[in-house]
mmCIF file with all atom_site columns, C-alpha atoms in Angstrom:
data_model
loop_
_atom_site.group_PDB
_atom_site.id
_atom_site.type_symbol
_atom_site.label_atom_id
_atom_site.label_alt_id
_atom_site.label_comp_id
_atom_site.label_asym_id
_atom_site.label_entity_id
_atom_site.label_seq_id
_atom_site.pdbx_PDB_ins_code
_atom_site.Cartn_x
_atom_site.Cartn_y
_atom_site.Cartn_z
_atom_site.occupancy
_atom_site.B_iso_or_equiv
_atom_site.pdbx_formal_charge
_atom_site.auth_seq_id
_atom_site.auth_comp_id
_atom_site.auth_asym_id
_atom_site.auth_atom_id
_atom_site.pdbx_PDB_model_num
ATOM 1   C CA . MET Q 1 1   ? -74.953  244.543 104.152 1.00 47.00 ? 1   MET Q CA 1
ATOM 2   C CA . THR Q 1 2   ? -75.851  241.035 105.271 1.00 46.00 ? 2   THR Q CA 1
ATOM 3   C CA . LYS Q 1 3   ? -78.718  239.153 103.605 1.00 47.00 ? 3   LYS Q CA 1
ATOM 4   C CA . ARG Q 1 4   ? -81.631  237.995 105.639 1.00 44.00 ? 4   ARG Q CA 1
ATOM 5   C CA . PRO Q 1 5   ? -82.271  234.244 105.465 1.00 44.00 ? 5   PRO Q CA 1
ATOM 6   C CA . LYS Q 1 6   ? -85.484  233.176 103.719 1.00 50.00 ? 6   LYS Q CA 1
ATOM 7   C CA . ALA Q 1 7   ? -88.405  232.385 106.092 1.00 50.00 ? 7   ALA Q CA 1
ATOM 8   C CA . ARG Q 1 8   ? -88.951  228.704 106.562 1.00 50.00 ? 8   ARG Q CA 1
ATOM 9   C CA . PRO Q 1 9   ? -92.018  227.115 108.100 1.00 47.00 ? 9   PRO Q CA 1
ATOM 10  C CA . LYS Q 1 10  ? -92.197  226.449 112.021 1.00 50.00 ? 10  LYS Q CA 1
ATOM 11  C CA . SER Q 1 11  ? -93.599  223.157 111.645 1.00 47.00 ? 11  SER Q CA 1
ATOM 12  C CA . SER Q 1 12  ? -91.032  220.331 111.052 1.00 56.00 ? 12  SER Q CA 1
ATOM 13  C CA . SER Q 1 13  ? -93.271  217.943 109.163 1.00 86.00 ? 13  SER Q CA 1
ATOM 14  C CA . THR Q 1 14  ? -93.003  217.688 105.532 1.00 91.00 ? 14  THR Q CA 1
ATOM 15  C CA . LEU Q 1 15  ? -95.915  215.710 103.828 1.00 96.00 ? 15  LEU Q CA 1
ATOM 16  C CA . ALA Q 1 16  ? -94.376  212.928 101.704 1.00 97.00 ? 16  ALA Q CA 1
ATOM 17  C CA . ARG Q 1 17  ? -97.417  212.343 99.405  1.00 98.00 ? 17  ARG Q CA 1
ATOM 18  C CA . LEU Q 1 18  ? -100.566 214.063 98.551  1.00 98.00 ? 18  LEU Q CA 1
ATOM 19  C CA . ILE Q 1 19  ? -103.128 211.482 97.226  1.00 98.00 ? 19  ILE Q CA 1
ATOM 20  C CA . VAL Q 1 20  ? -105.772 212.713 94.755  1.00 98.00 ? 20  VAL Q CA 1
ATOM 21  C CA . ARG Q 1 21  ? -108.903 210.334 94.351  1.00 98.00 ? 21  ARG Q CA 1
ATOM 22  C CA . PRO Q 1 22  ? -111.709 210.841 92.069  1.00 97.00 ? 22  PRO Q CA 1
ATOM 23  C CA . ALA Q 1 23  ? -114.880 211.903 93.739  1.00 97.00 ? 23  ALA Q CA 1
ATOM 24  C CA . PRO Q 1 24  ? -117.875 209.377 93.673  1.00 94.00 ? 24  PRO Q CA 1
ATOM 25  C CA . ARG Q 1 25  ? -120.418 211.289 91.690  1.00 93.00 ? 25  ARG Q CA 1
ATOM 26  C CA . ASP Q 1 26  ? -118.369 213.666 89.514  1.00 97.00 ? 26  ASP Q CA 1
ATOM 27  C CA . GLN Q 1 27  ? -115.198 212.755 87.463  1.00 96.00 ? 27  GLN Q CA 1
ATOM 28  C CA . ARG Q 1 28  ? -114.182 216.391 87.432  1.00 98.00 ? 28  ARG Q CA 1
ATOM 29  C CA . ARG Q 1 29  ? -113.889 216.524 91.274  1.00 98.00 ? 29  ARG Q CA 1
ATOM 30  C CA . ALA Q 1 30  ? -111.526 214.870 93.580  1.00 98.00 ? 30  ALA Q CA 1
ATOM 31  C CA . ILE Q 1 31  ? -110.792 214.148 97.431  1.00 98.00 ? 31  ILE Q CA 1
ATOM 32  C CA . LEU Q 1 32  ? -107.333 215.138 98.196  1.00 98.00 ? 32  LEU Q CA 1
ATOM 33  C CA . GLN Q 1 33  ? -105.649 213.178 101.214 1.00 98.00 ? 33  GLN Q CA 1
ATOM 34  C CA . ALA Q 1 34  ? -102.905 215.204 102.880 1.00 97.00 ? 34  ALA Q CA 1
ATOM 35  C CA . GLY Q 1 35  ? -101.797 213.292 106.017 1.00 94.00 ? 35  GLY Q CA 1
ATOM 36  C CA . PRO Q 1 36  ? -104.789 213.370 108.186 1.00 95.00 ? 36  PRO Q CA 1
ATOM 37  C CA . LEU Q 1 37  ? -106.609 215.918 106.196 1.00 96.00 ? 37  LEU Q CA 1
ATOM 38  C CA . THR Q 1 38  ? -109.179 215.313 103.522 1.00 98.00 ? 38  THR Q CA 1
ATOM 39  C CA . LEU Q 1 39  ? -109.784 218.115 101.200 1.00 98.00 ? 39  LEU Q CA 1
ATOM 40  C CA . ALA Q 1 40  ? -112.072 218.729 98.246  1.00 98.00 ? 40  ALA Q CA 1
ATOM 41  C CA . ALA Q 1 41  ? -110.281 219.396 94.830  1.00 98.00 ? 41  ALA Q CA 1
ATOM 42  C CA . ALA Q 1 42  ? -111.017 220.033 91.258  1.00 98.00 ? 42  ALA Q CA 1
ATOM 43  C CA . LEU Q 1 43  ? -109.724 218.074 88.299  1.00 98.00 ? 43  LEU Q CA 1
ATOM 44  C CA . GLY Q 1 44  ? -109.512 218.672 84.605  1.00 98.00 ? 44  GLY Q CA 1
ATOM 45  C CA . ARG Q 1 45  ? -112.828 219.064 82.462  1.00 98.00 ? 45  ARG Q CA 1
ATOM 46  C CA . SER Q 1 46  ? -112.395 215.645 81.138  1.00 98.00 ? 46  SER Q CA 1
ATOM 47  C CA . GLY Q 1 47  ? -111.720 213.947 84.249  1.00 98.00 ? 47  GLY Q CA 1
ATOM 48  C CA . ARG Q 1 48  ? -108.398 211.840 84.631  1.00 98.00 ? 48  ARG Q CA 1
ATOM 49  C CA . THR Q 1 49  ? -106.466 210.038 82.068  1.00 98.00 ? 49  THR Q CA 1
ATOM 50  C CA . SER Q 1 50  ? -103.430 207.542 81.706  1.00 97.00 ? 50  SER Q CA 1
ATOM 51  C CA . ARG Q 1 51  ? -102.821 208.795 78.132  1.00 97.00 ? 51  ARG Q CA 1
ATOM 52  C CA . LYS Q 1 52  ? -102.457 212.658 78.582  1.00 98.00 ? 52  LYS Q CA 1
ATOM 53  C CA . ARG Q 1 53  ? -102.567 214.730 75.394  1.00 98.00 ? 53  ARG Q CA 1
ATOM 54  C CA . GLU Q 1 54  ? -101.972 218.458 74.999  1.00 98.00 ? 54  GLU Q CA 1
ATOM 55  C CA . GLY Q 1 55  ? -105.453 220.227 75.076  1.00 97.00 ? 55  GLY Q CA 1
ATOM 56  C CA . ASP Q 1 56  ? -107.486 217.133 76.221  1.00 98.00 ? 56  ASP Q CA 1
ATOM 57  C CA . GLY Q 1 57  ? -108.525 218.819 79.522  1.00 98.00 ? 57  GLY Q CA 1
ATOM 58  C CA . ALA Q 1 58  ? -107.714 215.740 81.581  1.00 98.00 ? 58  ALA Q CA 1
ATOM 59  C CA . THR Q 1 59  ? -105.645 215.355 84.699  1.00 98.00 ? 59  THR Q CA 1
ATOM 60  C CA . PRO Q 1 60  ? -102.903 212.796 84.180  1.00 98.00 ? 60  PRO Q CA 1
ATOM 61  C CA . ILE Q 1 61  ? -103.004 209.694 86.350  1.00 98.00 ? 61  ILE Q CA 1
ATOM 62  C CA . SER Q 1 62  ? -99.485  209.783 87.628  1.00 98.00 ? 62  SER Q CA 1
ATOM 63  C CA . VAL Q 1 63  ? -96.979  210.337 90.540  1.00 98.00 ? 63  VAL Q CA 1
ATOM 64  C CA . MET Q 1 64  ? -95.765  213.772 90.074  1.00 98.00 ? 64  MET Q CA 1
ATOM 65  C CA . PRO Q 1 65  ? -93.073  215.253 92.099  1.00 98.00 ? 65  PRO Q CA 1
ATOM 66  C CA . ILE Q 1 66  ? -93.490  218.801 93.434  1.00 98.00 ? 66  ILE Q CA 1
ATOM 67  C CA . LEU Q 1 67  ? -90.767  220.978 91.896  1.00 97.00 ? 67  LEU Q CA 1
ATOM 68  C CA . SER Q 1 68  ? -91.280  224.477 92.674  1.00 97.00 ? 68  SER Q CA 1
ATOM 69  C CA . ALA Q 1 69  ? -93.825  227.215 92.916  1.00 97.00 ? 69  ALA Q CA 1
ATOM 70  C CA . TYR Q 1 70  ? -94.923  230.661 91.930  1.00 97.00 ? 70  TYR Q CA 1
ATOM 71  C CA . ARG Q 1 71  ? -96.892  233.216 94.152  1.00 96.00 ? 71  ARG Q CA 1
ATOM 72  C CA . ARG Q 1 72  ? -98.686  236.348 93.146  1.00 93.00 ? 72  ARG Q CA 1
ATOM 73  C CA . GLY Q 1 73  ? -97.060  239.003 95.230  1.00 84.00 ? 73  GLY Q CA 1
ATOM 74  C CA . ASP Q 1 74  ? -99.932  241.429 95.424  1.00 83.00 ? 74  ASP Q CA 1
ATOM 75  C CA . SER Q 1 75  ? -102.542 238.925 96.563  1.00 74.00 ? 75  SER Q CA 1
ATOM 76  C CA . GLY Q 1 76  ? -101.979 238.862 100.297 1.00 74.00 ? 76  GLY Q CA 1
ATOM 77  C CA . LEU Q 1 77  ? -99.822  236.910 102.524 1.00 84.00 ? 77  LEU Q CA 1
ATOM 78  C CA . TRP Q 1 78  ? -99.051  233.354 102.087 1.00 90.00 ? 78  TRP Q CA 1
ATOM 79  C CA . PRO Q 1 79  ? -97.418  231.044 104.793 1.00 93.00 ? 79  PRO Q CA 1
ATOM 80  C CA . ALA Q 1 80  ? -93.758  230.062 104.544 1.00 92.00 ? 80  ALA Q CA 1
ATOM 81  C CA . THR Q 1 81  ? -93.117  226.789 102.631 1.00 94.00 ? 81  THR Q CA 1
ATOM 82  C CA . ARG Q 1 82  ? -89.864  224.613 101.955 1.00 95.00 ? 82  ARG Q CA 1
ATOM 83  C CA . LEU Q 1 83  ? -90.683  224.874 98.260  1.00 96.00 ? 83  LEU Q CA 1
ATOM 84  C CA . PRO Q 1 84  ? -88.504  227.213 96.147  1.00 96.00 ? 84  PRO Q CA 1
ATOM 85  C CA . MET Q 1 85  ? -90.908  230.005 95.601  1.00 96.00 ? 85  MET Q CA 1
ATOM 86  C CA . ARG Q 1 86  ? -90.810  232.829 92.976  1.00 96.00 ? 86  ARG Q CA 1
ATOM 87  C CA . ARG Q 1 87  ? -92.891  235.854 92.710  1.00 96.00 ? 87  ARG Q CA 1
ATOM 88  C CA . THR Q 1 88  ? -94.759  236.101 89.413  1.00 96.00 ? 88  THR Q CA 1
ATOM 89  C CA . GLN Q 1 89  ? -94.114  239.157 87.163  1.00 96.00 ? 89  GLN Q CA 1
ATOM 90  C CA . PRO Q 1 90  ? -96.636  240.462 84.347  1.00 96.00 ? 90  PRO Q CA 1
ATOM 91  C CA . ASN Q 1 91  ? -94.055  239.387 81.820  1.00 97.00 ? 91  ASN Q CA 1
ATOM 92  C CA . MET Q 1 92  ? -93.961  235.670 82.966  1.00 98.00 ? 92  MET Q CA 1
ATOM 93  C CA . LEU Q 1 93  ? -95.621  233.082 80.740  1.00 98.00 ? 93  LEU Q CA 1
ATOM 94  C CA . TRP Q 1 94  ? -95.634  229.114 80.379  1.00 98.00 ? 94  TRP Q CA 1
ATOM 95  C CA . CYS Q 1 95  ? -95.337  227.791 76.763  1.00 98.00 ? 95  CYS Q CA 1
ATOM 96  C CA . ASP Q 1 96  ? -98.001  225.369 75.720  1.00 97.00 ? 96  ASP Q CA 1
ATOM 97  C CA . ALA Q 1 97  ? -97.226  225.598 71.943  1.00 98.00 ? 97  ALA Q CA 1
ATOM 98  C CA . VAL Q 1 98  ? -96.471  221.952 70.979  1.00 97.00 ? 98  VAL Q CA 1
ATOM 99  C CA . SER Q 1 99  ? -94.179  222.966 68.005  1.00 97.00 ? 99  SER Q CA 1
ATOM 100 C CA . ASP Q 1 100 ? -92.085  225.556 69.927  1.00 98.00 ? 100 ASP Q CA 1
ATOM 101 C CA . ALA Q 1 101 ? -88.743  224.488 71.241  1.00 97.00 ? 101 ALA Q CA 1
ATOM 102 C CA . ASN Q 1 102 ? -89.876  226.085 74.785  1.00 97.00 ? 102 ASN Q CA 1
ATOM 103 C CA . TYR Q 1 103 ? -92.997  223.675 74.891  1.00 98.00 ? 103 TYR Q CA 1
ATOM 104 C CA . ASN Q 1 104 ? -93.902  223.092 78.547  1.00 98.00 ? 104 ASN Q CA 1
ATOM 105 C CA . ARG Q 1 105 ? -91.269  225.536 79.801  1.00 98.00 ? 105 ARG Q CA 1
ATOM 106 C CA . PRO Q 1 106 ? -91.550  229.049 81.494  1.00 98.00 ? 106 PRO Q CA 1
ATOM 107 C CA . VAL Q 1 107 ? -90.946  231.713 79.092  1.00 98.00 ? 107 VAL Q CA 1
ATOM 108 C CA . ARG Q 1 108 ? -91.209  235.741 79.163  1.00 98.00 ? 108 ARG Q CA 1
ATOM 109 C CA . SER Q 1 109 ? -93.020  238.193 77.025  1.00 97.00 ? 109 SER Q CA 1
ATOM 110 C CA . PRO Q 1 110 ? -93.102  239.278 74.344  1.00 97.00 ? 110 PRO Q CA 1
ATOM 111 C CA . PHE Q 1 111 ? -93.749  235.586 73.211  1.00 98.00 ? 111 PHE Q CA 1
ATOM 112 C CA . THR Q 1 112 ? -95.887  235.005 70.117  1.00 97.00 ? 112 THR Q CA 1
ATOM 113 C CA . PRO Q 1 113 ? -96.570  231.212 70.386  1.00 98.00 ? 113 PRO Q CA 1
ATOM 114 C CA . SER Q 1 114 ? -99.486  229.923 72.513  1.00 98.00 ? 114 SER Q CA 1
ATOM 115 C CA . HIS Q 1 115 ? -98.853  230.293 76.321  1.00 98.00 ? 115 HIS Q CA 1
ATOM 116 C CA . GLU Q 1 116 ? -100.315 230.844 79.662  1.00 97.00 ? 116 GLU Q CA 1
ATOM 117 C CA . LYS Q 1 117 ? -99.935  233.900 81.850  1.00 97.00 ? 117 LYS Q CA 1
ATOM 118 C CA . LEU Q 1 118 ? -98.501  233.167 85.181  1.00 97.00 ? 118 LEU Q CA 1
ATOM 119 C CA . GLN Q 1 119 ? -99.797  236.432 86.649  1.00 96.00 ? 119 GLN Q CA 1
ATOM 120 C CA . ARG Q 1 120 ? -103.590 235.871 85.892  1.00 95.00 ? 120 ARG Q CA 1
ATOM 121 C CA . GLU Q 1 121 ? -106.418 238.413 86.401  1.00 92.00 ? 121 GLU Q CA 1
ATOM 122 C CA . ASP Q 1 122 ? -108.308 235.860 88.582  1.00 95.00 ? 122 ASP Q CA 1
ATOM 123 C CA . GLU Q 1 123 ? -106.768 234.043 91.663  1.00 95.00 ? 123 GLU Q CA 1
ATOM 124 C CA . LEU Q 1 124 ? -106.019 230.769 90.135  1.00 97.00 ? 124 LEU Q CA 1
ATOM 125 C CA . TYR Q 1 125 ? -102.386 231.135 90.082  1.00 97.00 ? 125 TYR Q CA 1
ATOM 126 C CA . ASP Q 1 126 ? -101.986 233.225 93.318  1.00 97.00 ? 126 ASP Q CA 1
ATOM 127 C CA . ILE Q 1 127 ? -100.250 230.064 94.324  1.00 97.00 ? 127 ILE Q CA 1
ATOM 128 C CA . CYS Q 1 128 ? -99.100  227.830 91.404  1.00 98.00 ? 128 CYS Q CA 1
ATOM 129 C CA . ILE Q 1 129 ? -97.148  224.829 92.399  1.00 98.00 ? 129 ILE Q CA 1
ATOM 130 C CA . VAL Q 1 130 ? -95.141  223.280 89.401  1.00 98.00 ? 130 VAL Q CA 1
ATOM 131 C CA . LEU Q 1 131 ? -95.590  219.545 89.106  1.00 98.00 ? 131 LEU Q CA 1
ATOM 132 C CA . ASP Q 1 132 ? -93.266  217.253 87.264  1.00 98.00 ? 132 ASP Q CA 1
ATOM 133 C CA . TRP Q 1 133 ? -95.557  216.282 84.496  1.00 98.00 ? 133 TRP Q CA 1
ATOM 134 C CA . ASN Q 1 134 ? -93.680  216.073 81.216  1.00 97.00 ? 134 ASN Q CA 1
ATOM 135 C CA . LEU Q 1 135 ? -90.923  218.487 82.465  1.00 95.00 ? 135 LEU Q CA 1
ATOM 136 C CA . ARG Q 1 136 ? -87.775  216.263 83.240  1.00 93.00 ? 136 ARG Q CA 1
ATOM 137 C CA . GLN Q 1 137 ? -88.431  213.855 80.372  1.00 92.00 ? 137 GLN Q CA 1
ATOM 138 C CA . ARG Q 1 138 ? -90.428  216.204 78.204  1.00 94.00 ? 138 ARG Q CA 1
ATOM 139 C CA . LYS Q 1 139 ? -92.350  214.811 75.043  1.00 96.00 ? 139 LYS Q CA 1
ATOM 140 C CA . ARG Q 1 140 ? -94.193  216.962 72.700  1.00 95.00 ? 140 ARG Q CA 1
ATOM 141 C CA . GLY Q 1 141 ? -97.903  216.875 72.711  1.00 97.00 ? 141 GLY Q CA 1
ATOM 142 C CA . CYS Q 1 142 ? -97.975  215.060 76.131  1.00 98.00 ? 142 CYS Q CA 1
ATOM 143 C CA . GLY Q 1 143 ? -99.403  217.872 78.083  1.00 98.00 ? 143 GLY Q CA 1
ATOM 144 C CA . SER Q 1 144 ? -98.129  221.051 79.433  1.00 98.00 ? 144 SER Q CA 1
ATOM 145 C CA . ALA Q 1 145 ? -98.718  223.461 82.353  1.00 98.00 ? 145 ALA Q CA 1
ATOM 146 C CA . ILE Q 1 146 ? -99.885  220.827 84.754  1.00 98.00 ? 146 ILE Q CA 1
ATOM 147 C CA . PHE Q 1 147 ? -100.005 222.520 88.063  1.00 98.00 ? 147 PHE Q CA 1
ATOM 148 C CA . PHE Q 1 148 ? -101.494 222.347 91.547  1.00 98.00 ? 148 PHE Q CA 1
ATOM 149 C CA . HIS Q 1 149 ? -103.163 225.752 92.242  1.00 98.00 ? 149 HIS Q CA 1
ATOM 150 C CA . ILE Q 1 150 ? -106.271 227.597 93.552  1.00 98.00 ? 150 ILE Q CA 1
ATOM 151 C CA . ALA Q 1 151 ? -109.636 226.384 92.585  1.00 98.00 ? 151 ALA Q CA 1
ATOM 152 C CA . ARG Q 1 152 ? -112.506 228.342 90.985  1.00 97.00 ? 152 ARG Q CA 1
ATOM 153 C CA . PRO Q 1 153 ? -115.428 228.979 93.227  1.00 96.00 ? 153 PRO Q CA 1
ATOM 154 C CA . GLY Q 1 154 ? -117.466 225.862 93.297  1.00 96.00 ? 154 GLY Q CA 1
ATOM 155 C CA . TYR Q 1 155 ? -114.615 223.714 92.361  1.00 98.00 ? 155 TYR Q CA 1
ATOM 156 C CA . SER Q 1 156 ? -115.376 224.025 88.555  1.00 97.00 ? 156 SER Q CA 1
ATOM 157 C CA . PRO Q 1 157 ? -113.138 222.039 86.370  1.00 98.00 ? 157 PRO Q CA 1
ATOM 158 C CA . THR Q 1 158 ? -109.568 223.011 85.309  1.00 98.00 ? 158 THR Q CA 1
ATOM 159 C CA . GLU Q 1 159 ? -107.784 222.333 82.155  1.00 98.00 ? 159 GLU Q CA 1
ATOM 160 C CA . GLY Q 1 160 ? -106.013 219.337 83.564  1.00 98.00 ? 160 GLY Q CA 1
ATOM 161 C CA . CYS Q 1 161 ? -104.453 220.563 86.922  1.00 98.00 ? 161 CYS Q CA 1
ATOM 162 C CA . VAL Q 1 162 ? -105.443 219.774 90.475  1.00 98.00 ? 162 VAL Q CA 1
ATOM 163 C CA . ALA Q 1 163 ? -106.967 222.711 92.255  1.00 98.00 ? 163 ALA Q CA 1
ATOM 164 C CA . ILE Q 1 164 ? -107.896 223.439 96.012  1.00 98.00 ? 164 ILE Q CA 1
ATOM 165 C CA . SER Q 1 165 ? -109.420 226.356 97.867  1.00 98.00 ? 165 SER Q CA 1
ATOM 166 C CA . PRO Q 1 166 ? -107.296 229.208 99.014  1.00 97.00 ? 166 PRO Q CA 1
ATOM 167 C CA . ARG Q 1 167 ? -108.070 228.117 102.686 1.00 97.00 ? 167 ARG Q CA 1
ATOM 168 C CA . ASP Q 1 168 ? -106.688 224.613 102.052 1.00 98.00 ? 168 ASP Q CA 1
ATOM 169 C CA . MET Q 1 169 ? -103.748 225.882 100.137 1.00 97.00 ? 169 MET Q CA 1
ATOM 170 C CA . ARG Q 1 170 ? -102.690 227.973 103.159 1.00 96.00 ? 170 ARG Q CA 1
ATOM 171 C CA . ARG Q 1 171 ? -102.942 225.062 105.404 1.00 96.00 ? 171 ARG Q CA 1
ATOM 172 C CA . LEU Q 1 172 ? -100.854 222.804 103.130 1.00 97.00 ? 172 LEU Q CA 1
ATOM 173 C CA . LEU Q 1 173 ? -97.999  225.180 102.045 1.00 97.00 ? 173 LEU Q CA 1
ATOM 174 C CA . PRO Q 1 174 ? -96.074  224.914 105.288 1.00 97.00 ? 174 PRO Q CA 1
ATOM 175 C CA . HIS Q 1 175 ? -95.953  221.009 104.865 1.00 97.00 ? 175 HIS Q CA 1
ATOM 176 C CA . LEU Q 1 176 ? -95.026  220.946 101.270 1.00 97.00 ? 176 LEU Q CA 1
ATOM 177 C CA . GLY Q 1 177 ? -91.362  220.475 100.013 1.00 96.00 ? 177 GLY Q CA 1
ATOM 178 C CA . ARG Q 1 178 ? -89.140  219.149 97.222  1.00 94.00 ? 178 ARG Q CA 1
ATOM 179 C CA . LYS Q 1 179 ? -89.526  215.664 98.390  1.00 96.00 ? 179 LYS Q CA 1
ATOM 180 C CA . THR Q 1 180 ? -93.366  215.928 98.366  1.00 98.00 ? 180 THR Q CA 1
ATOM 181 C CA . VAL Q 1 181 ? -95.230  214.036 95.538  1.00 98.00 ? 181 VAL Q CA 1
ATOM 182 C CA . LEU Q 1 182 ? -98.809  214.460 94.296  1.00 98.00 ? 182 LEU Q CA 1
ATOM 183 C CA . GLN Q 1 183 ? -100.276 211.172 93.301  1.00 98.00 ? 183 GLN Q CA 1
ATOM 184 C CA . VAL Q 1 184 ? -103.476 211.195 91.058  1.00 98.00 ? 184 VAL Q CA 1
ATOM 185 C CA . LEU Q 1 185 ? -105.178 207.706 91.304  1.00 98.00 ? 185 LEU Q CA 1
#
């Protein structure tokens, strides 16, 4: 039996950079520039910071390469993307316990230390793009689980991530790849 190749986007253009600028009147909102598109986005409840710390609720001011993505399989169809994409399972978690050796890494349940579920009850992680914040050169306490994901209705603040609407995520996914970076100004 031969393996069927993974679906790739029909579009040949991959965005090199997503630029996130703070919104003029609310530090917890942003304007995301993706090529010619300008999209609304949510930031952390504490706005942005150049000194990110675990639990501060701020979005790091940084250039963060996009590494991979997770998708929830029972949440409808999503367009193809050039990103490595894994389907979430109920036992998939992300460790945010500073004292644990798995800090800022994916883990599986059962897992006692503090963590986030990747398969959430709400739609926030229906598409969850992993950003290289404190991953390749990890430092304990400098922030974990900084993702690019789906925003809550009304773009209410995140815990430190960047979030956009499901509609806008569908528009961007075909144009994202491993060479794309997300830059928070």
